[in-house]
Amino acid sequence: MKHQAKAGQPRLERQEHLLRIRLALERPKQRVLVDVVQQGCEPGLGSLLGRPGRNPHMALDALHTAIMSQRVNWVLDADIRSFFDSVDHEWLLRMVAHRIADPRILRLIELWLRAGVLESGEKQETDRGTPQGAGISPLLANIFLHYILDLWTHQWRRRCARGRVVVVRYADDFVMGFESKADAQEMLLALKARLASFGLMLHEGKTRLIEFGRFAALSRQRRGERRPETFAFLGFTHYCGRTRDGRFIVKHKTEGKRLTRKLTALRQEAWRLMHESLATQHEWFAAVLRGHYGYYGRPQNYSALNGFYREVRRSWLHCLRRRSQKSRRMG
């Protein structure tokens, strides 16, 4: 059995190599197609993902403004299980056809969707999921969610809600705010049914309904409960806070899980760079800091940013000391 596995190894590696080449050759076409599809789909799309001049910070600003200015007392922090692997091709193509009339473009998208995936070295045909690593995948996923989520929540809000309802979405990451707990509970049930009709489901372990907003702390204190819970959105943990003069404010800090993963990867790369020149190391660590500050450099996040800087500095010093110790031992 072991011999058979070894004999088949070159064939599997060749298949994976050919797939990588094919994806590389297709990327220029996909970039052109993304521009074409964006022109037809840009008006009305609810998410900020993949749209010219839009970025996650705009979604974060929209969420902050909504909670601060609207009567939000409850937050539904929802997570769709394995969304990008679960998008139904038939439904997606029908939705794209609502926006794009050119049959040549529709056929090209269909070919990419039907290309299949490599699983354990073997090509598997699939009728679900967007192409892995493809530049057009985020845009296709955005179109899909526009129809099954954005338009539907807008209609639900008009027909069923008794109080204020706000929705902020970026890709498959979205948050809903409610004035009424009853509205929030009804939405959660309706959302599960809506997603199920398209072959999707919420991740039960990551989907939560929490009391959050201007009056959450006082309401929980009256019931003898702890401070309001927090929720994560686009890499930040959002929590209820107070300004120096006691006014309510939504604060945010770098999400702990993401920070831990990033620091782990940083230490591993620092170890690999241990014997590189000081100039090379400095350039790499500086680039890490610039990238981190560029995304997480948000108001109220100074403490987490400072903590990240200290960890980067500590990792570099540790790297230099280990290199110095090795040099002395070898000398």
Short mmCIF file of N, CA and C in Angstrom, two decimals, residues 200-297:
data_model
loop_
_atom_site.label_atom_id
_atom_site.label_comp_id
_atom_site.label_asym_id
_atom_site.label_seq_id
_atom_site.Cartn_x
_atom_site.Cartn_y
_atom_site.Cartn_z
N LEU A 200 -27.92 27.03 3.02
CA LEU A 200 -26.97 27.59 3.98
C LEU A 200 -27.50 27.44 5.40
N MET A 201 -26.62 27.60 6.37
CA MET A 201 -27.05 27.53 7.76
C MET A 201 -26.13 28.38 8.63
N LEU A 202 -26.68 28.85 9.75
CA LEU A 202 -25.88 29.63 10.70
C LEU A 202 -25.00 28.70 11.52
N HIS A 203 -23.85 29.21 11.91
CA HIS A 203 -22.97 28.48 12.81
C HIS A 203 -23.49 28.71 14.23
N GLU A 204 -24.08 27.68 14.82
CA GLU A 204 -24.73 27.83 16.12
C GLU A 204 -23.77 28.29 17.20
N GLY A 205 -22.52 27.83 17.13
CA GLY A 205 -21.56 28.19 18.16
C GLY A 205 -21.04 29.61 18.05
N LYS A 206 -21.22 30.24 16.88
CA LYS A 206 -20.70 31.59 16.67
C LYS A 206 -21.79 32.64 16.49
N THR A 207 -23.04 32.22 16.48
CA THR A 207 -24.15 33.15 16.31
C THR A 207 -24.77 33.45 17.67
N ARG A 208 -24.83 34.74 18.02
CA ARG A 208 -25.32 35.12 19.35
C ARG A 208 -26.22 36.34 19.26
N LEU A 209 -27.20 36.37 20.14
CA LEU A 209 -28.04 37.55 20.33
C LEU A 209 -27.68 38.14 21.68
N ILE A 210 -27.17 39.37 21.68
CA ILE A 210 -26.70 39.97 22.93
C ILE A 210 -27.35 41.32 23.17
N GLU A 211 -27.47 41.68 24.43
CA GLU A 211 -27.96 43.01 24.80
C GLU A 211 -26.79 43.98 24.66
N PHE A 212 -26.98 45.02 23.88
CA PHE A 212 -25.87 45.91 23.56
C PHE A 212 -26.43 47.27 23.18
N GLY A 213 -25.79 48.33 23.65
CA GLY A 213 -26.22 49.66 23.28
C GLY A 213 -26.19 50.63 24.44
N ARG A 214 -26.83 51.76 24.23
CA ARG A 214 -26.77 52.87 25.17
C ARG A 214 -27.26 52.52 26.57
N PHE A 215 -28.28 51.67 26.65
CA PHE A 215 -28.88 51.36 27.95
C PHE A 215 -28.58 49.95 28.44
N ALA A 216 -27.71 49.24 27.74
CA ALA A 216 -27.45 47.84 28.07
C ALA A 216 -26.82 47.69 29.45
N ALA A 217 -25.84 48.53 29.77
CA ALA A 217 -25.14 48.40 31.05
C ALA A 217 -26.09 48.62 32.22
N LEU A 218 -26.92 49.67 32.14
CA LEU A 218 -27.86 49.96 33.22
C LEU A 218 -28.91 48.87 33.34
N SER A 219 -29.41 48.39 32.22
CA SER A 219 -30.42 47.33 32.23
C SER A 219 -29.88 46.06 32.87
N ARG A 220 -28.67 45.68 32.54
CA ARG A 220 -28.08 44.47 33.10
C ARG A 220 -27.74 44.66 34.58
N GLN A 221 -27.33 45.86 34.93
CA GLN A 221 -27.02 46.13 36.34
C GLN A 221 -28.27 45.99 37.21
N ARG A 222 -29.40 46.43 36.71
CA ARG A 222 -30.65 46.30 37.47
C ARG A 222 -31.03 44.85 37.68
N ARG A 223 -30.66 43.99 36.75
CA ARG A 223 -30.96 42.56 36.88
C ARG A 223 -29.87 41.80 37.62
N GLY A 224 -28.88 42.54 38.11
CA GLY A 224 -27.80 41.89 38.84
C GLY A 224 -26.84 41.14 37.95
N GLU A 225 -26.75 41.52 36.67
CA GLU A 225 -25.87 40.84 35.73
C GLU A 225 -24.61 41.66 35.47
N ARG A 226 -23.63 41.02 34.86
CA ARG A 226 -22.36 41.68 34.59
C ARG A 226 -22.49 42.67 33.44
N ARG A 227 -21.37 43.30 33.14
CA ARG A 227 -21.34 44.29 32.05
C ARG A 227 -21.79 43.66 30.73
N PRO A 228 -22.24 44.48 29.77
CA PRO A 228 -22.73 43.94 28.49
C PRO A 228 -21.68 43.09 27.78
N GLU A 229 -22.17 42.09 27.05
CA GLU A 229 -21.28 41.23 26.27
C GLU A 229 -20.70 42.01 25.09
N THR A 230 -19.69 41.44 24.50
CA THR A 230 -19.04 42.05 23.33
C THR A 230 -19.32 41.21 22.09
N PHE A 231 -19.02 41.77 20.92
CA PHE A 231 -19.13 40.99 19.69
C PHE A 231 -17.98 41.37 18.75
N ALA A 232 -17.64 40.45 17.86
CA ALA A 232 -16.53 40.66 16.92
C ALA A 232 -17.08 40.96 15.53
N PHE A 233 -16.43 41.91 14.86
CA PHE A 233 -16.81 42.26 13.49
C PHE A 233 -15.59 42.81 12.77
N LEU A 234 -15.20 42.16 11.69
CA LEU A 234 -14.09 42.58 10.83
C LEU A 234 -12.78 42.74 11.61
N GLY A 235 -12.51 41.81 12.49
CA GLY A 235 -11.22 41.80 13.19
C GLY A 235 -11.16 42.64 14.44
N PHE A 236 -12.28 43.27 14.82
CA PHE A 236 -12.32 44.09 16.03
C PHE A 236 -13.35 43.54 17.01
N THR A 237 -13.05 43.65 18.29
CA THR A 237 -14.02 43.36 19.34
C THR A 237 -14.70 44.66 19.72
N HIS A 238 -16.01 44.70 19.62
CA HIS A 238 -16.78 45.91 19.91
C HIS A 238 -17.43 45.78 21.29
N TYR A 239 -17.35 46.84 22.07
CA TYR A 239 -17.87 46.78 23.44
C TYR A 239 -18.43 48.13 23.86
N CYS A 240 -19.31 48.10 24.85
CA CYS A 240 -19.93 49.32 25.37
C CYS A 240 -18.94 50.03 26.30
N GLY A 241 -18.78 51.33 26.10
CA GLY A 241 -17.87 52.09 26.94
C GLY A 241 -18.46 53.44 27.30
N ARG A 242 -17.65 54.23 28.01
CA ARG A 242 -18.05 55.57 28.42
C ARG A 242 -16.92 56.55 28.11
N THR A 243 -17.31 57.77 27.75
CA THR A 243 -16.32 58.83 27.56
C THR A 243 -15.91 59.36 28.93
N ARG A 244 -14.98 60.27 28.96
CA ARG A 244 -14.51 60.82 30.24
C ARG A 244 -15.60 61.55 31.00
N ASP A 245 -16.55 62.11 30.27
CA ASP A 245 -17.65 62.80 30.95
C ASP A 245 -18.87 61.90 31.14
N GLY A 246 -18.69 60.58 30.95
CA GLY A 246 -19.74 59.63 31.30
C GLY A 246 -20.74 59.31 30.21
N ARG A 247 -20.54 59.80 29.00
CA ARG A 247 -21.48 59.51 27.92
C ARG A 247 -21.19 58.16 27.28
N PHE A 248 -22.25 57.52 26.76
CA PHE A 248 -22.09 56.22 26.11
C PHE A 248 -21.32 56.35 24.80
N ILE A 249 -20.49 55.34 24.54
CA ILE A 249 -19.78 55.28 23.27
C ILE A 249 -19.46 53.82 22.95
N VAL A 250 -19.53 53.50 21.66
CA VAL A 250 -19.13 52.16 21.22
C VAL A 250 -17.62 52.18 21.01
N LYS A 251 -16.92 51.31 21.72
CA LYS A 251 -15.47 51.22 21.59
C LYS A 251 -15.10 49.91 20.90
N HIS A 252 -13.89 49.86 20.39
CA HIS A 252 -13.43 48.63 19.76
C HIS A 252 -11.93 48.47 19.94
N LYS A 253 -11.49 47.23 19.92
CA LYS A 253 -10.08 46.90 20.06
C LYS A 253 -9.79 45.69 19.16
N THR A 254 -8.52 45.45 18.89
CA THR A 254 -8.14 44.31 18.05
C THR A 254 -8.67 43.02 18.64
N GLU A 255 -9.32 42.21 17.81
CA GLU A 255 -9.88 40.94 18.28
C GLU A 255 -8.76 40.03 18.78
N GLY A 256 -8.94 39.47 19.97
CA GLY A 256 -7.90 38.68 20.61
C GLY A 256 -7.43 37.49 19.80
N LYS A 257 -8.36 36.74 19.20
CA LYS A 257 -7.99 35.55 18.44
C LYS A 257 -7.13 35.90 17.24
N ARG A 258 -7.50 36.98 16.56
CA ARG A 258 -6.72 37.39 15.38
C ARG A 258 -5.33 37.86 15.80
N LEU A 259 -5.27 38.58 16.91
CA LEU A 259 -3.98 39.07 17.39
C LEU A 259 -3.06 37.91 17.74
N THR A 260 -3.61 36.90 18.40
CA THR A 260 -2.81 35.73 18.77
C THR A 260 -2.28 35.01 17.54
N ARG A 261 -3.15 34.81 16.53
CA ARG A 261 -2.71 34.14 15.30
C ARG A 261 -1.61 34.94 14.60
N LYS A 262 -1.77 36.25 14.58
CA LYS A 262 -0.79 37.08 13.88
C LYS A 262 0.55 37.05 14.60
N LEU A 263 0.54 37.09 15.92
CA LEU A 263 1.79 37.06 16.67
C LEU A 263 2.48 35.71 16.54
N THR A 264 1.70 34.64 16.49
CA THR A 264 2.28 33.31 16.30
C THR A 264 2.99 33.22 14.95
N ALA A 265 2.33 33.71 13.90
CA ALA A 265 2.94 33.70 12.57
C ALA A 265 4.17 34.60 12.53
N LEU A 266 4.10 35.73 13.24
CA LEU A 266 5.23 36.66 13.27
C LEU A 266 6.46 36.02 13.90
N ARG A 267 6.27 35.32 15.02
CA ARG A 267 7.40 34.68 15.70
C ARG A 267 8.02 33.59 14.84
N GLN A 268 7.19 32.87 14.12
CA GLN A 268 7.72 31.82 13.24
C GLN A 268 8.56 32.42 12.12
N GLU A 269 8.08 33.50 11.53
CA GLU A 269 8.82 34.14 10.45
C GLU A 269 10.09 34.81 10.99
N ALA A 270 10.01 35.38 12.19
CA ALA A 270 11.20 36.00 12.80
C ALA A 270 12.29 34.96 13.01
N TRP A 271 11.90 33.76 13.41
CA TRP A 271 12.87 32.68 13.59
C TRP A 271 13.53 32.33 12.25
N ARG A 272 12.75 32.33 11.18
CA ARG A 272 13.30 32.00 9.86
C ARG A 272 14.28 33.07 9.39
N LEU A 273 14.04 34.33 9.80
CA LEU A 273 14.88 35.44 9.37
C LEU A 273 16.06 35.69 10.30
N MET A 274 16.28 34.80 11.25
CA MET A 274 17.27 35.05 12.31
C MET A 274 18.66 35.34 11.75
N HIS A 275 19.05 34.68 10.67
CA HIS A 275 20.40 34.84 10.15
C HIS A 275 20.48 35.83 8.98
N GLU A 276 19.37 36.50 8.70
CA GLU A 276 19.40 37.54 7.66
C GLU A 276 20.09 38.79 8.20
N SER A 277 20.44 39.71 7.32
CA SER A 277 21.11 40.94 7.74
C SER A 277 20.16 41.80 8.57
N LEU A 278 20.73 42.70 9.37
CA LEU A 278 19.91 43.60 10.18
C LEU A 278 19.01 44.46 9.30
N ALA A 279 19.53 44.89 8.16
CA ALA A 279 18.73 45.72 7.25
C ALA A 279 17.51 44.95 6.74
N THR A 280 17.71 43.68 6.40
CA THR A 280 16.59 42.86 5.92
C THR A 280 15.56 42.64 7.02
N GLN A 281 16.05 42.36 8.22
CA GLN A 281 15.14 42.17 9.35
C GLN A 281 14.36 43.44 9.66
N HIS A 282 15.06 44.56 9.67
CA HIS A 282 14.40 45.84 9.97
C HIS A 282 13.32 46.14 8.94
N GLU A 283 13.64 45.91 7.68
CA GLU A 283 12.66 46.17 6.62
C GLU A 283 11.42 45.31 6.80
N TRP A 284 11.61 44.04 7.16
CA TRP A 284 10.47 43.13 7.32
C TRP A 284 9.63 43.51 8.53
N PHE A 285 10.26 43.75 9.69
CA PHE A 285 9.50 44.11 10.89
C PHE A 285 8.78 45.44 10.71
N ALA A 286 9.42 46.39 10.03
CA ALA A 286 8.78 47.68 9.77
C ALA A 286 7.55 47.51 8.89
N ALA A 287 7.66 46.63 7.88
CA ALA A 287 6.51 46.37 6.99
C ALA A 287 5.36 45.73 7.76
N VAL A 288 5.69 44.83 8.70
CA VAL A 288 4.66 44.21 9.53
C VAL A 288 3.92 45.26 10.34
N LEU A 289 4.67 46.18 10.95
CA LEU A 289 4.04 47.23 11.76
C LEU A 289 3.19 48.15 10.89
N ARG A 290 3.69 48.54 9.73
CA ARG A 290 2.91 49.43 8.86
C ARG A 290 1.61 48.77 8.44
N GLY A 291 1.68 47.50 8.06
CA GLY A 291 0.46 46.80 7.65
C GLY A 291 -0.54 46.69 8.79
N HIS A 292 -0.05 46.38 9.98
CA HIS A 292 -0.94 46.24 11.13
C HIS A 292 -1.56 47.58 11.51
N TYR A 293 -0.74 48.62 11.55
CA TYR A 293 -1.27 49.95 11.89
C TYR A 293 -2.25 50.43 10.82
N GLY A 294 -1.97 50.08 9.56
CA GLY A 294 -2.85 50.53 8.48
C GLY A 294 -4.27 50.02 8.63
N TYR A 295 -4.41 48.79 9.15
CA TYR A 295 -5.76 48.24 9.31
C TYR A 295 -6.32 48.49 10.71
N TYR A 296 -5.53 48.24 11.73
CA TYR A 296 -6.04 48.31 13.10
C TYR A 296 -5.84 49.68 13.75
N GLY A 297 -5.27 50.64 13.00
CA GLY A 297 -5.09 51.97 13.55
C GLY A 297 -6.39 52.75 13.59
#
